[in-house]
Each structure stands twice: as structure tokens, then as C-alpha cells.
Tab-separated table of C-alpha atoms and ligand atoms in Angstrom:
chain	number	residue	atom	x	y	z
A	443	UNK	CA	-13.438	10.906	-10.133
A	444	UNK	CA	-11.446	9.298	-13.382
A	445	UNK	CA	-8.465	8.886	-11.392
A	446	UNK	CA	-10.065	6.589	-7.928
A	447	UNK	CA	-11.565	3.681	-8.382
A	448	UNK	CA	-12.769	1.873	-5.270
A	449	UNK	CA	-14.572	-1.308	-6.433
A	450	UNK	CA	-16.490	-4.268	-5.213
A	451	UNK	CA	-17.063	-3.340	-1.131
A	452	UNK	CA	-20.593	-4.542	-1.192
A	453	UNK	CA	-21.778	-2.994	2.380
A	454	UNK	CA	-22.144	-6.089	4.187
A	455	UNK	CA	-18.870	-6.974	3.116
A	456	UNK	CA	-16.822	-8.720	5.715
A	457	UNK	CA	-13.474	-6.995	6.976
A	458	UNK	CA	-12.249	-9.782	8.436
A	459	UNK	CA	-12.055	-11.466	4.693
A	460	UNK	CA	-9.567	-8.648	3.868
A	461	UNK	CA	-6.265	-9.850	3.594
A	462	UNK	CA	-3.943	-8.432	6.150
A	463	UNK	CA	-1.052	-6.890	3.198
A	464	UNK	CA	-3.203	-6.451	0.034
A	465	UNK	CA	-1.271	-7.660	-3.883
A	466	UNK	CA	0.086	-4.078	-5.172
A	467	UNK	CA	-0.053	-4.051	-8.954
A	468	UNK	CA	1.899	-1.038	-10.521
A	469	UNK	CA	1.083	0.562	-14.061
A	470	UNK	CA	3.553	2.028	-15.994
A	471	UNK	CA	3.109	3.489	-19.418
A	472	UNK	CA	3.346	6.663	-21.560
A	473	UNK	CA	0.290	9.118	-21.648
A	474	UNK	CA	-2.639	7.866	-23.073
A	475	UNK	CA	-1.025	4.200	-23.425
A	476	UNK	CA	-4.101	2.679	-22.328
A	477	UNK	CA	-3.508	2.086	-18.674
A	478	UNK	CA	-6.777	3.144	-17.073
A	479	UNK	CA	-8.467	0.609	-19.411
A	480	UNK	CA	-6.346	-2.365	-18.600
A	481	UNK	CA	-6.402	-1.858	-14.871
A	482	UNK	CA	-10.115	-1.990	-15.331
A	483	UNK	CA	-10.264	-4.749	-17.074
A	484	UNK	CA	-7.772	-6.287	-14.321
A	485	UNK	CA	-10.310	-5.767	-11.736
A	486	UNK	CA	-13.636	-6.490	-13.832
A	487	UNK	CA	-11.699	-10.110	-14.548
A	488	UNK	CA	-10.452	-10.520	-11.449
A	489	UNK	CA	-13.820	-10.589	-9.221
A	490	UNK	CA	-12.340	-9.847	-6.244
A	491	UNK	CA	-14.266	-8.055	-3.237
A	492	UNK	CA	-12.004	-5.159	-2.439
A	493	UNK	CA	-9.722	-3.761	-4.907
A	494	UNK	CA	-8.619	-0.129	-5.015
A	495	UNK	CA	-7.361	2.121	-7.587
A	496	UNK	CA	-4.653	4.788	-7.065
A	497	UNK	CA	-3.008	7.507	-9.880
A	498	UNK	CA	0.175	9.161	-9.383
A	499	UNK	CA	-1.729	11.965	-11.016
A	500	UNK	CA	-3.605	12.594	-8.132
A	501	UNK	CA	0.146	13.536	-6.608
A	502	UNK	CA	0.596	16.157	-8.981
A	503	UNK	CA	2.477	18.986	-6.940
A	504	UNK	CA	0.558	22.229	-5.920
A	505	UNK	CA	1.386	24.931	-8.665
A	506	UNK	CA	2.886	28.511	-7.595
A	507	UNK	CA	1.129	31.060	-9.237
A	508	UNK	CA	3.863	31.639	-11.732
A	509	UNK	CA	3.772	27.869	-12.264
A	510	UNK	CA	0.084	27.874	-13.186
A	511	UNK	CA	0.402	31.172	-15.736
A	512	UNK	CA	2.845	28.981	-17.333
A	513	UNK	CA	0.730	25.954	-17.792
A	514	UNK	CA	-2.251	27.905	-18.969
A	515	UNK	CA	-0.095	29.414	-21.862
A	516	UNK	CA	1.100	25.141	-22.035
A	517	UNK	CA	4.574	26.418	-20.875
A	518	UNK	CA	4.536	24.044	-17.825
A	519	UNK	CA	6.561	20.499	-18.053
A	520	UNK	CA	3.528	17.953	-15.870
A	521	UNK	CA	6.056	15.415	-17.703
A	522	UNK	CA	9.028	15.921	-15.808
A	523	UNK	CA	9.739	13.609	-12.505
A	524	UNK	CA	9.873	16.186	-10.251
A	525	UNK	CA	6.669	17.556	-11.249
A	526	UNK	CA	4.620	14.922	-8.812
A	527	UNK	CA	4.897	14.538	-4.930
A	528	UNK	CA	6.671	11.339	-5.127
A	529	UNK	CA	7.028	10.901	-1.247
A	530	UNK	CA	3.523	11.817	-0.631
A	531	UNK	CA	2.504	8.981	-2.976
A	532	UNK	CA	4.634	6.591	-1.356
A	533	UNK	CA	3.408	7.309	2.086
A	534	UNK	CA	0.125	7.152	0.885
A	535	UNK	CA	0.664	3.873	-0.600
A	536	UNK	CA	2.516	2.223	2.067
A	537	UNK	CA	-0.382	3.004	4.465
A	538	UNK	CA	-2.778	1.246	1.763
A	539	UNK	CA	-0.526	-1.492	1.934
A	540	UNK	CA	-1.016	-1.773	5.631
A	541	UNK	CA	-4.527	-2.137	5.364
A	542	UNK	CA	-4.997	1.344	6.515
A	543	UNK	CA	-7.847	3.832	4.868
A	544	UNK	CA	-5.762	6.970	3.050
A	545	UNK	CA	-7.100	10.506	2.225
A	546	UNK	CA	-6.267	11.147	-1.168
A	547	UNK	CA	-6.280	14.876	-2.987
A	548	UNK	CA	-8.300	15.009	-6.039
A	549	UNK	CA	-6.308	16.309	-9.350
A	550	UNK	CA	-8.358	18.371	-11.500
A	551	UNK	CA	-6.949	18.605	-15.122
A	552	UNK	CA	-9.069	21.481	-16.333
A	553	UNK	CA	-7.132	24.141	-13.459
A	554	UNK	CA	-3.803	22.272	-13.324
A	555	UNK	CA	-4.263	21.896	-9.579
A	556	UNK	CA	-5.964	19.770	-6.563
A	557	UNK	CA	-10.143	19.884	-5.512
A	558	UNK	CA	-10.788	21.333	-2.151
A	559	UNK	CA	-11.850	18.000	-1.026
A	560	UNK	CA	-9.964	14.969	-0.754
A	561	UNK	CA	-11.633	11.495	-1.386
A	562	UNK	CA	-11.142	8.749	0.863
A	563	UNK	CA	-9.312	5.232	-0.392
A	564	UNK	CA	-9.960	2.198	2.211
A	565	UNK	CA	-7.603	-1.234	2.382
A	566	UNK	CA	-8.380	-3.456	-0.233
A	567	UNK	CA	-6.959	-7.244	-1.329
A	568	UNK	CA	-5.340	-5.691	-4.475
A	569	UNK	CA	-4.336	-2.373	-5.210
A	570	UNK	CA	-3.610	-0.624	-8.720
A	571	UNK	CA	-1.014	1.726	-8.454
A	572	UNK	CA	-0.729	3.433	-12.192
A	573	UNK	CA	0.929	6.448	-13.964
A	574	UNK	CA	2.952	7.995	-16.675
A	575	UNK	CA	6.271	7.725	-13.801
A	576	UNK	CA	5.048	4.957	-11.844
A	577	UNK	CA	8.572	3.134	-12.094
A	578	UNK	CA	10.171	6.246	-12.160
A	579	UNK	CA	10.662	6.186	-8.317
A	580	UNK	CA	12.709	3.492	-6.088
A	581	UNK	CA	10.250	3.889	-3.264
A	582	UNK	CA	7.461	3.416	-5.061
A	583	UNK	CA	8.525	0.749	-6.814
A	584	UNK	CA	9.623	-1.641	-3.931
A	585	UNK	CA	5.705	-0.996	-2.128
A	586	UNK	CA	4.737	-2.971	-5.930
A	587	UNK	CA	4.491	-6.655	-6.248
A	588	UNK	CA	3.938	-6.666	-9.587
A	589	UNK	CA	4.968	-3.857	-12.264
A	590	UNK	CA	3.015	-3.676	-15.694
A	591	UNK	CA	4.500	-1.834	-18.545
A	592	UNK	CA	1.566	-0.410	-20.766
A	593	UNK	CA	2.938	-0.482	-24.255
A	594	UNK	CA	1.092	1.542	-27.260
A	595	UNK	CA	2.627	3.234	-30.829
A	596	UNK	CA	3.349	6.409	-30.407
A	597	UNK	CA	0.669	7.940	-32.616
A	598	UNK	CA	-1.852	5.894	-31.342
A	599	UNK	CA	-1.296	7.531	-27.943
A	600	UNK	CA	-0.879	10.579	-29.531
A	601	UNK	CA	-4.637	10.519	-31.098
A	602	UNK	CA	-6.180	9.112	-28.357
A	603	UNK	CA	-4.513	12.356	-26.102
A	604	UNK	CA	-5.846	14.451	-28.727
A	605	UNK	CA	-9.591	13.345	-28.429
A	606	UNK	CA	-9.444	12.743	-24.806
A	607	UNK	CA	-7.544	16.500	-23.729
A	608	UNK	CA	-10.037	18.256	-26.066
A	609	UNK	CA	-12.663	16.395	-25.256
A	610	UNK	CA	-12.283	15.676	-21.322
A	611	UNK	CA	-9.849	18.283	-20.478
A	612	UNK	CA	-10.787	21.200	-21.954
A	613	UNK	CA	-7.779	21.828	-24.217
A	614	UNK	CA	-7.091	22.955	-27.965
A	615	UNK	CA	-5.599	21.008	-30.697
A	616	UNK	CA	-2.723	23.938	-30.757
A	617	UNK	CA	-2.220	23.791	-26.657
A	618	UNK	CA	-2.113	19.506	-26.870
A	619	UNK	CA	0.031	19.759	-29.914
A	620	UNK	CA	2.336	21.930	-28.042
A	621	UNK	CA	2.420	20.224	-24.981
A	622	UNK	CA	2.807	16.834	-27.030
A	623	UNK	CA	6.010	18.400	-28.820
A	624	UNK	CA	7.209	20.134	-26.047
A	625	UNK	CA	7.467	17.170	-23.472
A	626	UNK	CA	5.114	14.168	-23.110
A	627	UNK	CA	7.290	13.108	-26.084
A	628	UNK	CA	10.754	14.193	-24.919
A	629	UNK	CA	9.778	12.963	-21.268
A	630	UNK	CA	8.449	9.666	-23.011
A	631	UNK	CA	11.673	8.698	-24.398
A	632	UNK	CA	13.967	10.591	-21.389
A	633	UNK	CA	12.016	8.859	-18.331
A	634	UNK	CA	9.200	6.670	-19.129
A	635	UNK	CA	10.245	4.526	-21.717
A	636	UNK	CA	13.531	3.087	-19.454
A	637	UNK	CA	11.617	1.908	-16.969
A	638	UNK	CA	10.549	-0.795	-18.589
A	639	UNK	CA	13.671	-2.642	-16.946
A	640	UNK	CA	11.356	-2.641	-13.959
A	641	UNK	CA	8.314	-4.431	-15.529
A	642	UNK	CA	7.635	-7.914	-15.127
A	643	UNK	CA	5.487	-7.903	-18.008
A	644	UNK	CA	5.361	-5.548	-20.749
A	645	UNK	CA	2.115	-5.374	-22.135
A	646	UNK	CA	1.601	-4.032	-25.887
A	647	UNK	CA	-1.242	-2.950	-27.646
A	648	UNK	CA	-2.494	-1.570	-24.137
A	649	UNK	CA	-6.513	-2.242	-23.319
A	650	UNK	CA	-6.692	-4.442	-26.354
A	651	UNK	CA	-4.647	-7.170	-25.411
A	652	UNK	CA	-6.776	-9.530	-23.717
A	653	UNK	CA	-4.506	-12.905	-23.668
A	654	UNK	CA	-1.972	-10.352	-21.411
A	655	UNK	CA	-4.759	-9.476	-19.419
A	656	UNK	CA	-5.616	-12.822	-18.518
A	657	UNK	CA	-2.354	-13.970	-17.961
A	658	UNK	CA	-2.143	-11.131	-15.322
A	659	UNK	CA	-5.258	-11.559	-13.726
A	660	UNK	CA	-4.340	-15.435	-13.118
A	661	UNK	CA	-1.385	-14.507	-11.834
A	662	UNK	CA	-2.719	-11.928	-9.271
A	663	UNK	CA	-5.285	-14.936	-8.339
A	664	UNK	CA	-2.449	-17.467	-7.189
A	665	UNK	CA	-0.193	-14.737	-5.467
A	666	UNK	CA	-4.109	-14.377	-3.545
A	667	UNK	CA	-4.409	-17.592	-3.056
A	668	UNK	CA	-0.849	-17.873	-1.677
A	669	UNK	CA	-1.749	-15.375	0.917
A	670	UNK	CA	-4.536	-17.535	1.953
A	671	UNK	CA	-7.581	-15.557	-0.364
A	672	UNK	CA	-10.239	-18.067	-0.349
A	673	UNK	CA	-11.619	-17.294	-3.653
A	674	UNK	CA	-14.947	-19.726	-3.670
A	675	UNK	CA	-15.811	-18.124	0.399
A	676	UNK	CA	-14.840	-14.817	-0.816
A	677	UNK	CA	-16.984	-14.827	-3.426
A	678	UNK	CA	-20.082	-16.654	-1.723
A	679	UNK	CA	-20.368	-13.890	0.435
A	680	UNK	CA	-19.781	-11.793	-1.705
A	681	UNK	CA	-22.565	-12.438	-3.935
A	682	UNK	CA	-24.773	-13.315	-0.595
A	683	UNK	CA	-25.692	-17.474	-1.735
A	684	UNK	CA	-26.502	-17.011	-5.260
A	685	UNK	CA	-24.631	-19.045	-8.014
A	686	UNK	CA	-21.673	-18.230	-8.228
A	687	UNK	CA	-19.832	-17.569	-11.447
B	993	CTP	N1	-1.278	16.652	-17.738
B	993	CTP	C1	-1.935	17.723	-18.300
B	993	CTP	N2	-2.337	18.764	-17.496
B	993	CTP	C2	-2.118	18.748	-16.182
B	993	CTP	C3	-1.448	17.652	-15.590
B	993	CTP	C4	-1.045	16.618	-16.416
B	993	CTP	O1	-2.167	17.758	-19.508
B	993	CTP	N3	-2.528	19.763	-15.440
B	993	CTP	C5	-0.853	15.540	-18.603
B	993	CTP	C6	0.640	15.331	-18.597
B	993	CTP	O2	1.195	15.995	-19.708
B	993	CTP	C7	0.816	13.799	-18.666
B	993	CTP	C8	-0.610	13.264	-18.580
B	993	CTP	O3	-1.407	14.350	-18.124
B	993	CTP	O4	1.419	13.406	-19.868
B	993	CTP	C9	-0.733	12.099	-17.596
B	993	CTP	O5	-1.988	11.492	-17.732
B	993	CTP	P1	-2.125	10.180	-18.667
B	993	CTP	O6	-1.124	9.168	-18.284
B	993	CTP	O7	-2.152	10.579	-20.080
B	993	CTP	O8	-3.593	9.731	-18.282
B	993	CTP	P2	-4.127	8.338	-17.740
B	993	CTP	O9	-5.602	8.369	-17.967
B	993	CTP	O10	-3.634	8.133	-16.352
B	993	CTP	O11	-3.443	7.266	-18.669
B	993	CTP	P3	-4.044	6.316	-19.778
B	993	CTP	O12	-4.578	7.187	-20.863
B	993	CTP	O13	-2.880	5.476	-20.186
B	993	CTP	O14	-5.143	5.537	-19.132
């Protein structure tokens, strides 16, 4: 699943190393801004046993059956706040927080609507919290403790939602063009773009922008280390007395 990322619990993995509240990073940014690509370059950089991903699109609401006629014909606004489960994401992600294990549903963009099965998200040291509204919601928001504002031109997310809805999504160029005009742009400049009074760091040029991306990742490292991460034990067990790197 595109959306869940669970990475680094190595199976003999100790759970008492896990810190008791993990570091929540949020990711805020329009569609196709790049944030799936810097949150995994956050956690490829990082090298931390442990860290979770979570995507407010996996809290897309249930669709009526009127509602789903209307997004086949791309008559349906998925770029509207109201369109996602908002309290259901919170809960979810205040149980993370806790160090509990969440059941998560599975969003499936080719039916507009949630998998029979769910997937299963265990307590981690940091986790990603990132989506199109992320900082759209005042609950949500206070669970992060540290917000990211994914920053990309316009028609550079525009082509890369072109290639990726045709491609991965099974969508036309007429249907994305549509939906495009119709509201990810409207919704971009009514709700997303605002919230970037929320971020702590805005970063542009999305994926690309490695210097941002290491400024983050050394700042997720000392909040860690504040919390009493060891890094160097961490990381010995984690890679079971080899060198580490
Ligand atoms: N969407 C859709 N069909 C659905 C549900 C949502 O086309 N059934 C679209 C919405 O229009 C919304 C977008 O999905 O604009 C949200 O996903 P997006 O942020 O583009 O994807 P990510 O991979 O999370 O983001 P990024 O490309 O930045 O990594």
C-alpha cells in the first residue's frame, strides 16, 4: 500500500528501545507537491528503527452511492475539508502517539472508496503524518510536533498529477483535467495554501530539496535525543554488531 509505510522493525527489534511518546512529523502540501517523496527521504536519512507512515487519505469518508456516481462522472469534490474523517484520523493518531498499534482502512483510488481489509500500523519513535489538509484541522495539528509545508509550482504539480492519476489511478487526461479545474485548484488556494501559517518550515521545490531535508532530519535527531533516543545503542542493535554507519 502507497499510502502506509511501516519501516525499519527488524524482528528482533527491541520494544523496550521504543520511546514511550514517539516525534510526530506532519506533511502538508497541495496534491502531487511531492510529499510522499520527502517523507521518504526523512526516514531513509534518518536511520531510525521504528518509524511509521500515516495519510489522511486513508481517512477519506465512505461514499453514498449517489456520492460515488458523482465521482465516477469526476463530479465529486475529494478536495473539500469535509470530504475526510477528520476525527477518525485524530483518534487514530493520538493512539499512535501513545505507543499503541492502530487499525488503519486502506483507500483505494481506482473505486473512490476503502479495501475490505484494514492494515495494521504499530508505535514507532517517529511518525509521518502527511496530506493535502493535514493542517487543515486543530486536532490534528496539536497531536504534531513538527509541521512541514511541501511547497511545488503549480504546474509542476499539475504534470506530475497528470502522469501519476493516468498512470497509477486509472484516470483520463479529460477526467484529471476536470477534476484539476474543478477543485484541487480552487481547494489549493481556498484551504491548503493558508495553512502554511502552521508550518515550521516551508519546504520548496518538494523531494528535490535536499539541504531542507537535512536540516529536518537533524532536527528530528536532537528532539530524539532529547527524549533520551540513544542513537549509537539504537542503532547497534539495530544492525546486530556490524559497523555501524
Ligand atoms: N483523489 C482522487 N480520487 C479519490 C480521492 C482523492 O483523485 N477517490 C485526489 C484528490 O483530488 C486529492 C488527491 O487525491 O487532490 C490527494 O492525494 P495527493 O496529495 O495528490 O497524493 P499524495 O501521494 O499523498 O501526495 P504527493 O504527491 O504530494 O506525495
Amino acid at each position: 500500500n502507497r499510502t502506509i509505510y511501516t519501516a525499519g522493525r527488524p524482528p528482533w527489534y527491541n520494544l523496550q528501545g521504543q520511546l514511550k511518546e514517539p516525534f510526530v512529523i506532519g506533511l502538508c502540501g497541495g496534491s502531487a507537491s511531492g510529499k510522499t517523496t520527502v517523507a521518504n527521504k526523512i526516514i531513509e536519512q534518518l536511520g531510525v528503527p521504528w518509524v511509521s507512515m500515516l495519510s489522511l487519505d486513508s481517512f477519506y469518508k465512505v461514499l453514498t452511492p449517489e456520492q460515488h456516481k458523482a465521482a465516477l462522472r469526476n463530479e465529486y469534490n475529494f478536495d473539500h475539508p469535509d470530504s475526510f474523517d477528520a476525527d477518525l484520523a485524530a483518534s487514530v493518531l493520538k493512539k499512535l502517539k501513545e505507543g499503541k498499534s492502530v487499525q488503519v482502512p486502506i483507500y483505494d483510488f481506482k473505486t473512490h472508496g476503502r479495501q475490505e481489509q484494514m492494515t495494521n500500523i504499530y508505535g514507532a519513535n517517529v511518525i509521518i503524518f502527511e496530506g493535502i489538509m493535514a493542517f487543515a484541522y486543530k486536532d490534528l495539528r496539536d497531536l504534531m510536533d513538527m509541521k512541514v509545508f511541501v511547497d511545488a509550482d503549480p504546474d509542476v504539480r499539475l504534470a506530475r498529477r497528470l502522469k501519476r492519476d493516468i498512470s497509477e489511478r486509472e484516470r483520463d487526461l479529460v477526467g484529471v483535467l476536470q477534476l484539476y479545474n474543478t477543485f484541487v485548484k480552487p481547494a489549493f488556494d481556498q484551504y491548503i495554501a493558508p495553512t502554511v501559517v502552521y508550518a515550521d518550515i516551508v519546504v520548496p521545490r518538494g523531494g528535490e530539496n535536499n539541504v531542507a531535508i537535512d536540516l529536518i532530519v537533524r532536527h528530528v535527531r536532537t528532539q530524539l535525543e532529547q527524549r533520551g533516543f540513544n542513537f549509537r545503542a539504537q542503532l547497534r542493535s539495530f544492525h546486530q554488531g556490524q559497523p555501524l554507519p
